[in-house]
Amino acid sequence: QITLKESGPTLVKPTQTLTLTCTFSGFSLSTSGVGVGWIRQPPGKALEWLALIYWDDDKRYSPSLKSRLTITKDTSKNQVVLTMTNMDPVDTATYYCARTRFGELLFRDWGQGTLVTVSS
Amino acid sequence: SSELTQDPAVSVALGQTVRITCQGDSLRSYYASWYQQKPGQAPVLVIYGKNNRPSGIPDRFSGSSSGNTASLTITGAQAEDEADYYCNSRDSSGNHLFGGGTKLTVL
């Protein structure tokens, strides 16, 4: 059974850096082709893709947020970490991590999401 | 352009057929995947590739594509199909794109 779960702060202040962790089970990021991505969704709004990391450490970022994002993986811990700098109230959203495979235009399995509020 | 456009809202009578569309230049080259999202829940993949359904997705869900438009069709819509639906594809640089979402109401 594949599961993913996001964890991190529920509240951050403007200008702070957000660090989110995706802990997964049922698959390994050392397996060829496997990837984990981050997607966010502001309240009442659409999904927005943020970043993606593959088994071979290939990393992809949303062009509009690239300067603020860093994605890393810890294969031994089955974790993927996303950091987003200079947080702003408009970054208030539910942040999801999800599993994909290289070359596939889809996210097969999703975490439950974690709501992050940016407020002073 | 590197955008995917969806109608904000669509309605369908119970038991009837509804088509939800997604438009974008990238769809001329790449398939879309489709996700169903109910309130307070994470998205669920319902269609991917040419017309593939993950295990557990009812066969009333189907996908198609023509030109710059991808479509999700629900044949015989059920009350439980009321949800938001999002398309997902990529741009020419390999970055993922999501459509703006379509709110489906089953009357």
PDB file of C-alpha atoms in Angstrom:
ATOM      1  CA  GLN A   1       0.000   0.000   0.000  1.00  0.00           C
ATOM      2  CA  ILE A   2       1.362   3.396  -0.990  1.00  0.00           C
ATOM      3  CA  THR A   3       0.953   6.272   1.435  1.00  0.00           C
ATOM      4  CA  LEU A   4       2.302   9.796   1.556  1.00  0.00           C
ATOM      5  CA  LYS A   5       1.968  12.264   4.398  1.00  0.00           C
ATOM      6  CA  GLU A   6       2.923  15.909   4.588  1.00  0.00           C
ATOM      7  CA  SER A   7       4.193  17.507   7.758  1.00  0.00           C
ATOM      8  CA  GLY A   8       5.379  20.931   8.776  1.00  0.00           C
ATOM      9  CA  PRO A   9       4.239  24.132  10.438  1.00  0.00           C
ATOM     10  CA  THR A  10       0.631  25.182  10.163  1.00  0.00           C
ATOM     11  CA  LEU A  11       1.457  28.850  10.647  1.00  0.00           C
ATOM     12  CA  VAL A  12       4.400  30.859   9.366  1.00  0.00           C
ATOM     13  CA  LYS A  13       5.083  34.568   9.446  1.00  0.00           C
ATOM     14  CA  PRO A  14       5.640  36.683   6.361  1.00  0.00           C
ATOM     15  CA  THR A  15       9.253  36.622   5.110  1.00  0.00           C
ATOM     16  CA  GLN A  16       9.955  33.365   6.932  1.00  0.00           C
ATOM     17  CA  THR A  17      11.074  30.165   5.227  1.00  0.00           C
ATOM     18  CA  LEU A  18       8.658  27.244   5.064  1.00  0.00           C
ATOM     19  CA  THR A  19       9.995  23.711   5.341  1.00  0.00           C
ATOM     20  CA  LEU A  20       7.657  20.835   4.539  1.00  0.00           C
ATOM     21  CA  THR A  21       8.420  17.141   4.729  1.00  0.00           C
ATOM     22  CA  CYS A  22       6.736  14.389   2.745  1.00  0.00           C
ATOM     23  CA  THR A  23       7.141  10.985   4.361  1.00  0.00           C
ATOM     24  CA  PHE A  24       6.091   8.086   2.206  1.00  0.00           C
ATOM     25  CA  SER A  25       5.840   4.313   2.269  1.00  0.00           C
ATOM     26  CA  GLY A  26       5.107   1.567  -0.200  1.00  0.00           C
ATOM     27  CA  PHE A  27       7.697   2.700  -2.734  1.00  0.00           C
ATOM     28  CA  SER A  28      11.299   3.835  -2.834  1.00  0.00           C
ATOM     29  CA  LEU A  29      12.873   6.935  -4.333  1.00  0.00           C
ATOM     30  CA  SER A  30      15.897   4.827  -5.169  1.00  0.00           C
ATOM     31  CA  THR A  31      13.830   2.892  -7.717  1.00  0.00           C
ATOM     32  CA  SER A  32      14.422   3.930 -11.297  1.00  0.00           C
ATOM     33  CA  GLY A  33      11.724   6.196 -12.657  1.00  0.00           C
ATOM     34  CA  VAL A  34      10.105   7.161  -9.371  1.00  0.00           C
ATOM     35  CA  GLY A  35       9.421  10.792  -8.547  1.00  0.00           C
ATOM     36  CA  VAL A  36       7.734  12.826  -5.833  1.00  0.00           C
ATOM     37  CA  GLY A  37       6.202  16.205  -6.433  1.00  0.00           C
ATOM     38  CA  TRP A  38       4.653  19.045  -4.463  1.00  0.00           C
ATOM     39  CA  ILE A  39       1.399  20.728  -5.417  1.00  0.00           C
ATOM     40  CA  ARG A  40      -0.447  23.437  -3.513  1.00  0.00           C
ATOM     41  CA  GLN A  41      -3.995  24.741  -3.445  1.00  0.00           C
ATOM     42  CA  PRO A  42      -4.991  28.093  -1.942  1.00  0.00           C
ATOM     43  CA  PRO A  43      -8.382  28.001  -0.225  1.00  0.00           C
ATOM     44  CA  GLY A  44     -11.130  27.850  -2.846  1.00  0.00           C
ATOM     45  CA  LYS A  45      -8.651  27.983  -5.706  1.00  0.00           C
ATOM     46  CA  ALA A  46      -7.025  25.673  -8.211  1.00  0.00           C
ATOM     47  CA  LEU A  47      -4.145  23.266  -7.898  1.00  0.00           C
ATOM     48  CA  GLU A  48      -0.678  24.637  -8.632  1.00  0.00           C
ATOM     49  CA  TRP A  49       2.341  22.455  -9.313  1.00  0.00           C
ATOM     50  CA  LEU A  50       5.452  23.537  -7.384  1.00  0.00           C
ATOM     51  CA  ALA A  51       8.336  21.104  -7.732  1.00  0.00           C
ATOM     52  CA  LEU A  52       9.355  17.556  -8.511  1.00  0.00           C
ATOM     53  CA  ILE A  53      12.334  15.341  -7.695  1.00  0.00           C
ATOM     54  CA  TYR A  54      13.191  12.047  -9.356  1.00  0.00           C
ATOM     55  CA  TRP A  55      15.070   8.952  -8.231  1.00  0.00           C
ATOM     56  CA  ASP A  56      18.228  10.189  -9.956  1.00  0.00           C
ATOM     57  CA  ASP A  57      18.068  13.571  -8.150  1.00  0.00           C
ATOM     58  CA  ASP A  58      16.772  15.350 -11.255  1.00  0.00           C
ATOM     59  CA  LYS A  59      14.807  18.344  -9.965  1.00  0.00           C
ATOM     60  CA  ARG A  60      12.149  20.435 -11.653  1.00  0.00           C
ATOM     61  CA  TYR A  61      10.601  23.671 -10.413  1.00  0.00           C
ATOM     62  CA  SER A  62       7.671  25.844 -11.332  1.00  0.00           C
ATOM     63  CA  PRO A  63       9.175  28.686 -13.366  1.00  0.00           C
ATOM     64  CA  SER A  64       7.166  31.279 -11.443  1.00  0.00           C
ATOM     65  CA  LEU A  65       8.438  30.076  -8.044  1.00  0.00           C
ATOM     66  CA  LYS A  66      11.825  28.640  -8.942  1.00  0.00           C
ATOM     67  CA  SER A  67      13.831  31.300  -7.134  1.00  0.00           C
ATOM     68  CA  ARG A  68      12.079  30.521  -3.852  1.00  0.00           C
ATOM     69  CA  LEU A  69      11.936  26.715  -3.923  1.00  0.00           C
ATOM     70  CA  THR A  70      14.339  23.937  -3.061  1.00  0.00           C
ATOM     71  CA  ILE A  71      13.438  20.256  -3.168  1.00  0.00           C
ATOM     72  CA  THR A  72      15.608  17.511  -1.730  1.00  0.00           C
ATOM     73  CA  LYS A  73      15.276  13.844  -0.919  1.00  0.00           C
ATOM     74  CA  ASP A  74      16.489  11.510   1.792  1.00  0.00           C
ATOM     75  CA  THR A  75      16.145   8.074   0.306  1.00  0.00           C
ATOM     76  CA  SER A  76      17.113   6.296   3.516  1.00  0.00           C
ATOM     77  CA  LYS A  77      14.290   8.001   5.405  1.00  0.00           C
ATOM     78  CA  ASN A  78      11.746   7.828   2.556  1.00  0.00           C
ATOM     79  CA  GLN A  79      11.340  11.585   2.730  1.00  0.00           C
ATOM     80  CA  VAL A  80      11.199  14.529   0.374  1.00  0.00           C
ATOM     81  CA  VAL A  81      11.646  18.031   1.731  1.00  0.00           C
ATOM     82  CA  LEU A  82      10.421  21.252   0.137  1.00  0.00           C
ATOM     83  CA  THR A  83      11.617  24.637   1.298  1.00  0.00           C
ATOM     84  CA  MET A  84      10.012  27.882   0.211  1.00  0.00           C
ATOM     85  CA  THR A  85      11.642  31.150   1.141  1.00  0.00           C
ATOM     86  CA  ASN A  86      10.188  34.597   1.760  1.00  0.00           C
ATOM     87  CA  MET A  87       6.669  33.416   2.543  1.00  0.00           C
ATOM     88  CA  ASP A  88       3.781  35.789   1.890  1.00  0.00           C
ATOM     89  CA  PRO A  89       0.092  35.653   2.808  1.00  0.00           C
ATOM     90  CA  VAL A  90      -0.689  34.698  -0.794  1.00  0.00           C
ATOM     91  CA  ASP A  91       1.234  31.469  -0.147  1.00  0.00           C
ATOM     92  CA  THR A  92      -1.484  30.373   2.272  1.00  0.00           C
ATOM     93  CA  ALA A  93      -2.584  27.030   0.881  1.00  0.00           C
ATOM     94  CA  THR A  94      -2.931  23.325   1.386  1.00  0.00           C
ATOM     95  CA  TYR A  95       0.319  21.728   0.307  1.00  0.00           C
ATOM     96  CA  TYR A  96       0.236  18.208  -1.118  1.00  0.00           C
ATOM     97  CA  CYS A  97       2.961  15.761  -2.009  1.00  0.00           C
ATOM     98  CA  ALA A  98       2.286  13.117  -4.620  1.00  0.00           C
ATOM     99  CA  ARG A  99       3.971  10.215  -6.378  1.00  0.00           C
ATOM    100  CA  THR A 100       4.750  10.140 -10.073  1.00  0.00           C
ATOM    101  CA  ARG A 101       7.014   8.401 -12.528  1.00  0.00           C
ATOM    102  CA  PHE A 102       9.468   9.855 -15.002  1.00  0.00           C
ATOM    103  CA  GLY A 103       7.739  10.507 -18.307  1.00  0.00           C
ATOM    104  CA  GLU A 104       4.246  10.255 -16.845  1.00  0.00           C
ATOM    105  CA  LEU A 105       2.079  13.348 -16.840  1.00  0.00           C
ATOM    106  CA  LEU A 106       0.196  12.377 -13.741  1.00  0.00           C
ATOM    107  CA  PHE A 107       0.329  12.003  -9.992  1.00  0.00           C
ATOM    108  CA  ARG A 108      -0.962   8.572  -9.019  1.00  0.00           C
ATOM    109  CA  ASP A 109      -0.964   8.827  -5.262  1.00  0.00           C
ATOM    110  CA  TRP A 110      -1.435  11.873  -3.068  1.00  0.00           C
ATOM    111  CA  GLY A 111      -0.948  12.735   0.537  1.00  0.00           C
ATOM    112  CA  GLN A 112      -3.807  14.166   2.569  1.00  0.00           C
ATOM    113  CA  GLY A 113      -2.321  17.651   2.386  1.00  0.00           C
ATOM    114  CA  THR A 114      -1.321  20.110   5.048  1.00  0.00           C
ATOM    115  CA  LEU A 115      -2.737  23.605   5.416  1.00  0.00           C
ATOM    116  CA  VAL A 116      -0.143  26.309   5.837  1.00  0.00           C
ATOM    117  CA  THR A 117      -1.285  29.781   6.825  1.00  0.00           C
ATOM    118  CA  VAL A 118       0.975  32.766   6.369  1.00  0.00           C
ATOM    119  CA  SER A 119       0.122  35.515   8.796  1.00  0.00           C
ATOM    120  CA  SER A 120       1.814  37.815  11.227  1.00  0.00           C
TER     121      SER A 120
ATOM    122  CA  SER B   1       0.860  29.507 -24.254  1.00  0.00           C
ATOM    123  CA  SER B   2       1.684  27.398 -21.193  1.00  0.00           C
ATOM    124  CA  GLU B   3      -1.796  27.327 -19.701  1.00  0.00           C
ATOM    125  CA  LEU B   4      -4.655  24.866 -19.423  1.00  0.00           C
ATOM    126  CA  THR B   5      -8.141  26.365 -19.576  1.00  0.00           C
ATOM    127  CA  GLN B   6     -11.256  24.777 -18.103  1.00  0.00           C
ATOM    128  CA  ASP B   7     -14.828  25.969 -17.806  1.00  0.00           C
ATOM    129  CA  PRO B   8     -15.361  27.047 -14.188  1.00  0.00           C
ATOM    130  CA  ALA B   9     -18.638  25.190 -13.757  1.00  0.00           C
ATOM    131  CA  VAL B  10     -20.704  22.544 -15.488  1.00  0.00           C
ATOM    132  CA  SER B  11     -23.955  20.872 -14.487  1.00  0.00           C
ATOM    133  CA  VAL B  12     -25.556  17.600 -15.496  1.00  0.00           C
ATOM    134  CA  ALA B  13     -28.818  15.878 -14.711  1.00  0.00           C
ATOM    135  CA  LEU B  14     -28.576  12.675 -12.743  1.00  0.00           C
ATOM    136  CA  GLY B  15     -27.946   9.763 -15.090  1.00  0.00           C
ATOM    137  CA  GLN B  16     -27.053  11.926 -18.056  1.00  0.00           C
ATOM    138  CA  THR B  17     -23.723  12.362 -19.814  1.00  0.00           C
ATOM    139  CA  VAL B  18     -21.404  15.291 -19.259  1.00  0.00           C
ATOM    140  CA  ARG B  19     -18.165  16.347 -20.918  1.00  0.00           C
ATOM    141  CA  ILE B  20     -15.592  18.448 -19.115  1.00  0.00           C
ATOM    142  CA  THR B  21     -12.981  20.039 -21.335  1.00  0.00           C
ATOM    143  CA  CYS B  22      -9.438  21.305 -20.967  1.00  0.00           C
ATOM    144  CA  GLN B  23      -7.781  23.476 -23.611  1.00  0.00           C
ATOM    145  CA  GLY B  24      -4.127  24.260 -24.106  1.00  0.00           C
ATOM    146  CA  ASP B  25      -1.431  24.307 -26.741  1.00  0.00           C
ATOM    147  CA  SER B  26       0.529  21.567 -24.973  1.00  0.00           C
ATOM    148  CA  LEU B  27      -2.387  19.190 -25.433  1.00  0.00           C
ATOM    149  CA  ARG B  28      -1.563  19.000 -29.125  1.00  0.00           C
ATOM    150  CA  SER B  29       1.516  17.003 -28.092  1.00  0.00           C
ATOM    151  CA  TYR B  30       0.802  15.539 -24.663  1.00  0.00           C
ATOM    152  CA  TYR B  31      -2.085  13.738 -23.027  1.00  0.00           C
ATOM    153  CA  ALA B  32      -3.873  15.173 -20.051  1.00  0.00           C
ATOM    154  CA  SER B  33      -4.569  13.400 -16.813  1.00  0.00           C
ATOM    155  CA  TRP B  34      -7.726  14.125 -14.834  1.00  0.00           C
ATOM    156  CA  TYR B  35      -8.342  14.375 -11.105  1.00  0.00           C
ATOM    157  CA  GLN B  36     -11.508  14.410  -9.069  1.00  0.00           C
ATOM    158  CA  GLN B  37     -11.478  16.409  -5.850  1.00  0.00           C
ATOM    159  CA  LYS B  38     -14.280  16.409  -3.325  1.00  0.00           C
ATOM    160  CA  PRO B  39     -14.501  19.040  -0.567  1.00  0.00           C
ATOM    161  CA  GLY B  40     -11.847  18.628   2.079  1.00  0.00           C
ATOM    162  CA  GLN B  41     -10.175  15.755   0.269  1.00  0.00           C
ATOM    163  CA  ALA B  42      -7.027  15.277  -1.769  1.00  0.00           C
ATOM    164  CA  PRO B  43      -7.349  14.931  -5.538  1.00  0.00           C
ATOM    165  CA  VAL B  44      -7.869  11.446  -6.949  1.00  0.00           C
ATOM    166  CA  LEU B  45      -6.567  10.394 -10.364  1.00  0.00           C
ATOM    167  CA  VAL B  46      -9.481   9.249 -12.545  1.00  0.00           C
ATOM    168  CA  ILE B  47      -8.116   9.248 -16.112  1.00  0.00           C
ATOM    169  CA  TYR B  48      -4.621   9.279 -17.592  1.00  0.00           C
ATOM    170  CA  GLY B  49      -2.925   8.730 -20.918  1.00  0.00           C
ATOM    171  CA  LYS B  50      -5.010   8.093 -23.990  1.00  0.00           C
ATOM    172  CA  ASN B  51      -7.946   6.777 -21.962  1.00  0.00           C
ATOM    173  CA  ASN B  52      -6.807   4.807 -18.920  1.00  0.00           C
ATOM    174  CA  ARG B  53      -8.526   4.420 -15.578  1.00  0.00           C
ATOM    175  CA  PRO B  54      -6.709   3.529 -12.367  1.00  0.00           C
ATOM    176  CA  SER B  55      -8.000   0.549 -10.498  1.00  0.00           C
ATOM    177  CA  GLY B  56     -11.233   1.338  -8.695  1.00  0.00           C
ATOM    178  CA  ILE B  57     -12.391   4.135 -10.984  1.00  0.00           C
ATOM    179  CA  PRO B  58     -15.801   3.372 -12.483  1.00  0.00           C
ATOM    180  CA  ASP B  59     -15.957   2.797 -16.211  1.00  0.00           C
ATOM    181  CA  ARG B  60     -18.430   5.646 -16.610  1.00  0.00           C
ATOM    182  CA  PHE B  61     -15.338   7.881 -16.607  1.00  0.00           C
ATOM    183  CA  SER B  62     -13.534   8.145 -19.932  1.00  0.00           C
ATOM    184  CA  GLY B  63     -11.055  10.443 -21.603  1.00  0.00           C
ATOM    185  CA  SER B  64     -10.402  11.668 -25.112  1.00  0.00           C
ATOM    186  CA  SER B  65      -8.360  14.263 -26.927  1.00  0.00           C
ATOM    187  CA  SER B  66      -8.594  16.225 -30.146  1.00  0.00           C
ATOM    188  CA  GLY B  67      -6.313  19.008 -31.250  1.00  0.00           C
ATOM    189  CA  ASN B  68      -5.672  21.321 -28.329  1.00  0.00           C
ATOM    190  CA  THR B  69      -8.577  19.969 -26.268  1.00  0.00           C
ATOM    191  CA  ALA B  70      -8.712  17.105 -23.804  1.00  0.00           C
ATOM    192  CA  SER B  71     -12.051  15.898 -22.509  1.00  0.00           C
ATOM    193  CA  LEU B  72     -13.276  13.955 -19.526  1.00  0.00           C
ATOM    194  CA  THR B  73     -16.654  12.325 -20.107  1.00  0.00           C
ATOM    195  CA  ILE B  74     -18.894  10.909 -17.420  1.00  0.00           C
ATOM    196  CA  THR B  75     -21.545   8.665 -18.933  1.00  0.00           C
ATOM    197  CA  GLY B  76     -24.482   8.293 -16.598  1.00  0.00           C
ATOM    198  CA  ALA B  77     -23.420  10.794 -13.945  1.00  0.00           C
ATOM    199  CA  GLN B  78     -24.101   9.819 -10.349  1.00  0.00           C
ATOM    200  CA  ALA B  79     -24.648  12.008  -7.341  1.00  0.00           C
ATOM    201  CA  GLU B  80     -21.259  10.979  -5.984  1.00  0.00           C
ATOM    202  CA  ASP B  81     -19.577  12.410  -9.086  1.00  0.00           C
ATOM    203  CA  GLU B  82     -20.320  15.942  -7.907  1.00  0.00           C
ATOM    204  CA  ALA B  83     -16.852  17.373  -7.348  1.00  0.00           C
ATOM    205  CA  ASP B  84     -14.165  19.609  -8.766  1.00  0.00           C
ATOM    206  CA  TYR B  85     -12.255  18.209 -11.722  1.00  0.00           C
ATOM    207  CA  TYR B  86      -8.764  19.253 -12.746  1.00  0.00           C
ATOM    208  CA  CYS B  87      -6.750  18.471 -15.846  1.00  0.00           C
ATOM    209  CA  ASN B  88      -2.968  18.131 -15.704  1.00  0.00           C
ATOM    210  CA  SER B  89      -0.376  18.093 -18.439  1.00  0.00           C
ATOM    211  CA  ARG B  90       2.974  19.675 -19.153  1.00  0.00           C
ATOM    212  CA  ASP B  91       4.521  22.537 -21.013  1.00  0.00           C
ATOM    213  CA  SER B  92       7.296  22.367 -23.595  1.00  0.00           C
ATOM    214  CA  SER B  93       9.936  22.518 -20.850  1.00  0.00           C
ATOM    215  CA  GLY B  94       8.590  19.495 -19.017  1.00  0.00           C
ATOM    216  CA  ASN B  95       6.963  21.463 -16.236  1.00  0.00           C
ATOM    217  CA  HIS B  96       3.607  20.282 -14.936  1.00  0.00           C
ATOM    218  CA  LEU B  97       0.519  22.373 -15.530  1.00  0.00           C
ATOM    219  CA  PHE B  98      -2.904  22.196 -13.917  1.00  0.00           C
ATOM    220  CA  GLY B  99      -6.083  23.622 -15.315  1.00  0.00           C
ATOM    221  CA  GLY B 100      -8.172  26.038 -13.319  1.00  0.00           C
ATOM    222  CA  GLY B 101     -10.670  23.349 -12.401  1.00  0.00           C
ATOM    223  CA  THR B 102     -14.310  22.668 -13.235  1.00  0.00           C
ATOM    224  CA  LYS B 103     -16.981  22.415 -10.572  1.00  0.00           C
ATOM    225  CA  LEU B 104     -19.424  19.707 -11.576  1.00  0.00           C
ATOM    226  CA  THR B 105     -22.937  19.873 -10.180  1.00  0.00           C
ATOM    227  CA  VAL B 106     -25.208  16.849 -10.528  1.00  0.00           C
ATOM    228  CA  LEU B 107     -28.828  17.982 -10.569  1.00  0.00           C
TER     229      LEU B 107
END
